[in-house]
């Protein structure tokens, strides 16, 4: 964003956002089983590698086969706006711990925000103010992963959460796409497994409707936001076609039936994504997620709920 810092943008959002006084609450006394209420039977079971790959395809946003996955390469510098201070601290701490778990470095003090979680009573009105007053939060079409029209449709439909990402193209020589979407540098070599270019996220936003998340716990809210900030979930998911538990089902299943935290699959997805080198193509993601899934089960041993079939 030219001429302004994200701190100024966040200050404006904070003034516009309405605190969610009756939103999600901490869950220290709640059961921590992420597969409760029929989502997953207690005890270990096996899942075929093909099933896991198919589920990954159903849950994650499709991109061209020979394109790179957008993700953060710089530390996650998070701001949570519109919640009570105690709740905001819980959400921030949990998202930051997930970012560290996937391999990102800790953010430095007074960093420029590149991740924003907003909880507001009227997200549709706030979004329109963003478009007119602080366009940098929404960005231009070439840098954003979703059209403005679709964001407006989702807000008009009163979805509990609406997310979008801004990203640039870069290579070893630095940024290759400026703020207006023009390519300013090129590279010359590539392969079937890696690209010369990588796609760093410059800003990721999750906008929650506080009137639609009253039964959502703070842990669920934070982990759901982390999946959207760090990963690239589909905008519309057919959960009837999904066999593995995922917190992405939070609003489709409802907070009581959905997992209470990131599932083994969710963590394997994020971990696998962030273990790939910068220029890894989309085709590398399934293998990285399978490896992350298997490693998690090996680390957890008897507490592992799902293991891959050999």
Coordinates of C-alpha atoms in Angstrom, one line a residue:
X1 CA 0.0 0.0 0.0
X2 CA 1.6 3.2 -1.1
X3 CA 2.0 6.3 1.1
X4 CA 0.4 4.8 4.2
X5 CA 1.3 2.2 6.8
X6 CA -0.8 -0.7 7.8
X7 CA -0.8 0.7 11.3
X8 CA -2.8 3.7 10.1
X9 CA -5.2 1.3 8.3
X10 CA -5.7 -0.8 11.4
X11 CA -6.4 2.3 13.5
X12 CA -9.3 3.2 11.1
X13 CA -10.7 -0.3 11.2
X14 CA -10.5 -0.2 15.0
X15 CA -12.6 2.9 15.0
X16 CA -15.2 1.5 12.6
X17 CA -15.4 -2.0 14.2
X18 CA -18.0 -2.7 16.9
X19 CA -16.6 -4.7 19.9
X20 CA -18.2 -8.1 20.1
X21 CA -19.3 -8.1 23.7
X22 CA -21.3 -11.3 23.4
X23 CA -18.9 -13.3 21.2
X24 CA -16.9 -16.4 21.7
X25 CA -15.7 -17.3 25.2
X26 CA -12.6 -19.1 26.5
X27 CA -12.9 -22.9 26.8
X28 CA -10.6 -23.8 29.7
X29 CA -13.3 -26.0 31.2
X30 CA -14.4 -27.6 28.0
X31 CA -13.4 -30.9 26.6
X32 CA -10.5 -30.6 24.2
X33 CA -11.3 -33.6 22.0
X34 CA -11.3 -32.2 18.4
X35 CA -13.4 -35.2 17.1
X36 CA -16.3 -35.1 19.5
X37 CA -20.0 -35.3 18.8
X38 CA -19.8 -38.0 16.2
X39 CA -17.3 -36.3 14.0
X40 CA -14.7 -38.9 14.9
X41 CA -14.9 -42.1 16.9
X42 CA -12.5 -42.2 19.8
X43 CA -9.6 -44.5 19.1
X44 CA -7.2 -44.9 16.3
X45 CA -8.4 -45.6 12.7
X46 CA -6.7 -45.8 9.4
X47 CA -7.2 -43.5 6.4
X48 CA -6.0 -44.3 2.9
X49 CA -3.6 -41.9 1.2
X50 CA -6.0 -41.5 -1.7
X51 CA -8.8 -40.5 0.7
X52 CA -6.5 -37.9 2.3
X53 CA -5.5 -36.5 -1.1
X54 CA -9.1 -36.4 -2.3
X55 CA -10.1 -34.5 0.9
X56 CA -7.3 -32.1 0.5
X57 CA -8.6 -31.4 -3.0
X58 CA -12.1 -30.8 -1.7
X59 CA -11.0 -28.4 1.1
X60 CA -8.3 -26.3 -0.5
X61 CA -8.7 -23.6 -3.1
X62 CA -7.8 -24.8 -6.6
X63 CA -5.0 -23.1 -8.4
X64 CA -3.3 -23.9 -11.8
X65 CA -1.2 -27.1 -11.6
X66 CA 2.0 -25.3 -12.4
X67 CA 1.4 -22.3 -10.1
X68 CA 2.9 -21.7 -6.7
X69 CA 0.9 -21.6 -3.5
X70 CA 0.5 -18.2 -1.9
X71 CA 1.8 -18.2 1.7
X72 CA 3.7 -16.0 4.2
X73 CA 7.5 -15.9 4.1
X74 CA 7.9 -13.0 6.5
X75 CA 6.8 -13.4 10.2
X76 CA 3.1 -13.2 10.8
X77 CA 2.4 -9.7 12.2
X78 CA -1.1 -10.1 13.5
X79 CA -3.7 -7.5 14.7
X80 CA -7.1 -8.5 16.2
X81 CA -9.7 -5.8 16.2
X82 CA -13.2 -5.5 17.6
X83 CA -12.9 -7.9 20.6
X84 CA -12.5 -7.3 24.3
X85 CA -8.8 -7.0 25.3
X86 CA -8.7 -10.3 27.1
X87 CA -10.4 -12.2 24.2
X88 CA -8.2 -10.5 21.7
X89 CA -5.1 -11.5 23.6
X90 CA -6.2 -15.2 23.7
X91 CA -7.0 -15.2 19.9
X92 CA -3.7 -13.4 19.0
X93 CA -1.6 -15.8 21.2
X94 CA -3.2 -18.9 19.7
X95 CA -2.8 -17.8 16.1
X96 CA 0.8 -16.7 16.7
X97 CA 1.6 -20.1 18.2
X98 CA 0.2 -21.8 15.1
X99 CA 2.3 -19.5 12.9
X100 CA 5.4 -20.5 14.9
X101 CA 4.5 -24.2 14.8
X102 CA 4.4 -24.1 10.9
X103 CA 7.9 -22.6 10.9
X104 CA 7.4 -18.8 10.6
X105 CA 9.7 -16.6 12.6
X106 CA 8.3 -14.6 15.5
X107 CA 7.3 -11.0 14.6
X108 CA 9.4 -8.1 15.8
X109 CA 7.9 -5.4 18.1
X110 CA 6.1 -2.6 16.2
X111 CA 6.1 -4.7 13.0
X112 CA 3.8 -3.6 10.1
X113 CA 0.6 -5.7 10.2
X114 CA 0.2 -8.3 7.4
X115 CA -2.6 -10.3 9.1
X116 CA -5.9 -8.9 10.3
X117 CA -8.8 -10.5 12.2
X118 CA -11.8 -8.2 12.6
X119 CA -14.9 -9.0 14.6
X120 CA -17.7 -6.5 13.9
X121 CA -21.5 -6.3 14.1
X122 CA -22.0 -5.1 10.5
X123 CA -19.1 -6.4 8.4
X124 CA -20.9 -5.4 5.1
X125 CA -20.9 -1.8 6.1
X126 CA -17.3 -2.0 7.3
X127 CA -16.2 -3.5 4.0
X128 CA -17.7 -0.7 2.0
X129 CA -15.9 1.8 4.2
X130 CA -12.7 0.0 3.6
X131 CA -13.3 0.3 -0.2
X132 CA -13.8 4.0 0.0
X133 CA -11.5 5.1 2.8
X134 CA -8.7 2.5 3.1
X135 CA -8.5 0.7 -0.2
X136 CA -5.2 -0.8 0.7
X137 CA -6.9 -3.4 3.0
X138 CA -8.8 -4.8 0.0
X139 CA -6.1 -4.2 -2.7
X140 CA -6.4 -4.3 -6.4
X141 CA -7.9 -7.2 -8.3
X142 CA -4.5 -8.4 -9.6
X143 CA -3.2 -8.9 -6.1
X144 CA -6.4 -10.2 -4.5
X145 CA -7.5 -13.9 -4.5
X146 CA -11.2 -13.1 -4.9
X147 CA -13.3 -10.6 -6.8
X148 CA -14.9 -7.7 -5.0
X149 CA -18.3 -8.8 -6.3
X150 CA -17.9 -12.2 -4.6
X151 CA -16.9 -10.6 -1.3
X152 CA -20.0 -8.4 -1.5
X153 CA -22.2 -11.4 -2.3
X154 CA -20.8 -13.3 0.7
X155 CA -21.3 -10.3 3.0
X156 CA -24.8 -9.8 1.7
X157 CA -25.5 -13.4 2.5
X158 CA -24.3 -12.8 6.0
X159 CA -21.7 -15.4 6.1
X160 CA -20.3 -15.7 9.6
X161 CA -16.7 -15.2 8.2
X162 CA -15.4 -13.7 5.0
X163 CA -11.7 -13.8 4.2
X164 CA -9.4 -12.6 1.4
X165 CA -5.7 -12.4 0.7
X166 CA -3.3 -10.0 -1.1
X167 CA -0.1 -11.4 -2.6
X168 CA 2.7 -10.4 -4.9
X169 CA 5.0 -12.2 -7.3
X170 CA 8.6 -12.4 -6.3
X171 CA 11.9 -14.2 -7.3
X172 CA 15.4 -14.4 -5.9
X173 CA 16.0 -10.8 -7.1
X174 CA 13.1 -9.4 -5.1
X175 CA 9.5 -8.4 -5.9
X176 CA 8.4 -8.8 -9.5
X177 CA 5.0 -7.2 -9.2
X178 CA 4.4 -3.7 -7.9
X179 CA 1.4 -2.2 -6.2
X180 CA -0.4 -1.6 -9.5
X181 CA 0.0 -5.2 -10.7
X182 CA 2.8 -4.6 -13.2
X183 CA 5.7 -7.0 -13.6
X184 CA 8.9 -5.2 -13.0
X185 CA 11.4 -8.1 -13.1
X186 CA 11.8 -11.5 -14.7
X187 CA 13.6 -14.7 -14.2
X188 CA 14.7 -17.3 -16.7
X189 CA 14.7 -20.9 -15.4
X190 CA 12.1 -23.3 -14.1
X191 CA 11.3 -27.0 -13.8
X192 CA 8.3 -29.3 -13.4
X193 CA 8.8 -29.2 -9.6
X194 CA 9.8 -25.7 -8.8
X195 CA 9.2 -22.2 -10.3
X196 CA 11.5 -19.2 -10.5
X197 CA 8.7 -17.2 -8.9
X198 CA 7.1 -17.5 -5.5
X199 CA 4.0 -15.8 -4.2
X200 CA 4.4 -14.1 -0.8
X201 CA 1.2 -13.0 0.9
X202 CA 1.3 -9.3 1.8
X203 CA -1.9 -9.1 3.7
X204 CA -4.5 -11.7 4.9
X205 CA -7.9 -10.6 6.4
X206 CA -10.6 -12.6 8.1
X207 CA -13.8 -10.6 8.8
X208 CA -16.2 -12.1 11.4
X209 CA -19.8 -11.2 11.9
X210 CA -20.2 -10.9 15.7
X211 CA -23.9 -11.6 15.4
X212 CA -23.3 -15.0 13.8
X213 CA -20.6 -16.4 16.0
X214 CA -22.1 -16.2 19.5
X215 CA -21.6 -19.9 20.2
X216 CA -18.1 -20.1 18.8
X217 CA -15.3 -20.6 21.3
X218 CA -12.2 -18.4 21.2
X219 CA -10.1 -21.5 20.4
X220 CA -12.3 -22.3 17.4
X221 CA -12.4 -18.7 16.2
X222 CA -8.6 -18.4 16.4
X223 CA -7.9 -21.7 14.7
X224 CA -10.5 -21.1 12.0
X225 CA -8.8 -17.7 11.3
X226 CA -5.4 -19.3 11.3
X227 CA -6.4 -21.7 8.5
X228 CA -7.5 -18.8 6.4
X229 CA -4.6 -16.5 7.3
X230 CA -1.9 -19.1 6.8
X231 CA -3.5 -21.4 4.2
X232 CA -5.8 -21.2 1.2
X233 CA -9.1 -23.0 1.9
X234 CA -11.9 -23.2 -0.6
X235 CA -14.6 -20.6 -0.3
X236 CA -17.4 -23.1 -0.9
X237 CA -16.9 -26.6 0.5
X238 CA -19.2 -29.7 0.1
X239 CA -18.6 -31.3 3.5
X240 CA -20.7 -34.3 2.4
X241 CA -17.7 -35.2 0.3
X242 CA -15.2 -34.7 3.1
X243 CA -14.2 -37.8 5.2
X244 CA -11.6 -36.3 7.5
X245 CA -12.4 -33.9 10.3
X246 CA -11.5 -30.3 9.7
X247 CA -12.2 -27.1 11.6
X248 CA -13.2 -25.6 8.3
X249 CA -16.6 -27.2 9.0
X250 CA -17.1 -24.8 11.9
X251 CA -20.0 -22.9 10.4
X252 CA -21.3 -25.8 8.2
X253 CA -21.5 -28.2 11.1
X254 CA -22.1 -25.6 13.9
X255 CA -19.7 -24.9 16.8
X256 CA -21.1 -27.8 18.9
X257 CA -20.6 -30.5 16.3
X258 CA -17.5 -29.1 14.6
X259 CA -14.0 -29.9 16.0
X260 CA -13.0 -27.8 19.0
X261 CA -9.5 -27.0 17.5
X262 CA -7.3 -27.6 14.6
X263 CA -7.5 -31.3 13.6
X264 CA -4.7 -33.6 12.7
X265 CA -5.5 -33.0 9.1
X266 CA -5.6 -29.2 9.5
X267 CA -2.2 -29.2 11.2
X268 CA -0.7 -31.5 8.6
X269 CA -2.0 -29.3 5.8
X270 CA -0.4 -26.1 7.3
X271 CA 2.8 -27.9 8.3
X272 CA 3.2 -29.5 4.9
X273 CA 2.5 -26.2 3.1
X274 CA 5.2 -24.4 5.0
X275 CA 7.8 -27.1 4.7
X276 CA 7.9 -26.6 0.9
X277 CA 10.5 -24.4 -0.6
X278 CA 9.4 -21.0 -1.9
X279 CA 9.0 -22.0 -5.6
X280 CA 7.4 -25.4 -5.0
X281 CA 4.4 -25.9 -7.4
X282 CA 0.9 -26.9 -6.4
X283 CA 1.6 -30.5 -7.4
X284 CA 4.0 -30.8 -4.5
X285 CA 1.5 -30.0 -1.8
X286 CA -0.2 -33.4 -1.4
X287 CA 3.1 -35.2 -0.9
X288 CA 4.1 -32.6 1.7
X289 CA 0.8 -32.9 3.6
X290 CA 1.0 -36.7 3.6
X291 CA 4.5 -36.5 5.0
X292 CA 3.3 -34.1 7.7
X293 CA 0.4 -36.3 8.5
X294 CA 2.5 -39.4 8.9
X295 CA 5.1 -37.5 11.0
X296 CA 2.4 -36.1 13.4
X297 CA 1.1 -39.6 14.0
X298 CA 4.6 -40.9 14.6
X299 CA 5.2 -38.1 17.1
X300 CA 1.9 -38.6 18.9
X301 CA 2.2 -42.4 19.0
X302 CA -0.7 -43.8 21.0
X303 CA -2.6 -40.5 21.0
X304 CA -2.7 -40.4 17.2
X305 CA -6.4 -40.6 16.1
X306 CA -5.8 -41.3 12.4
X307 CA -2.9 -43.0 10.7
X308 CA -2.2 -43.5 7.0
X309 CA -2.7 -47.0 5.5
X310 CA 0.6 -48.4 4.2

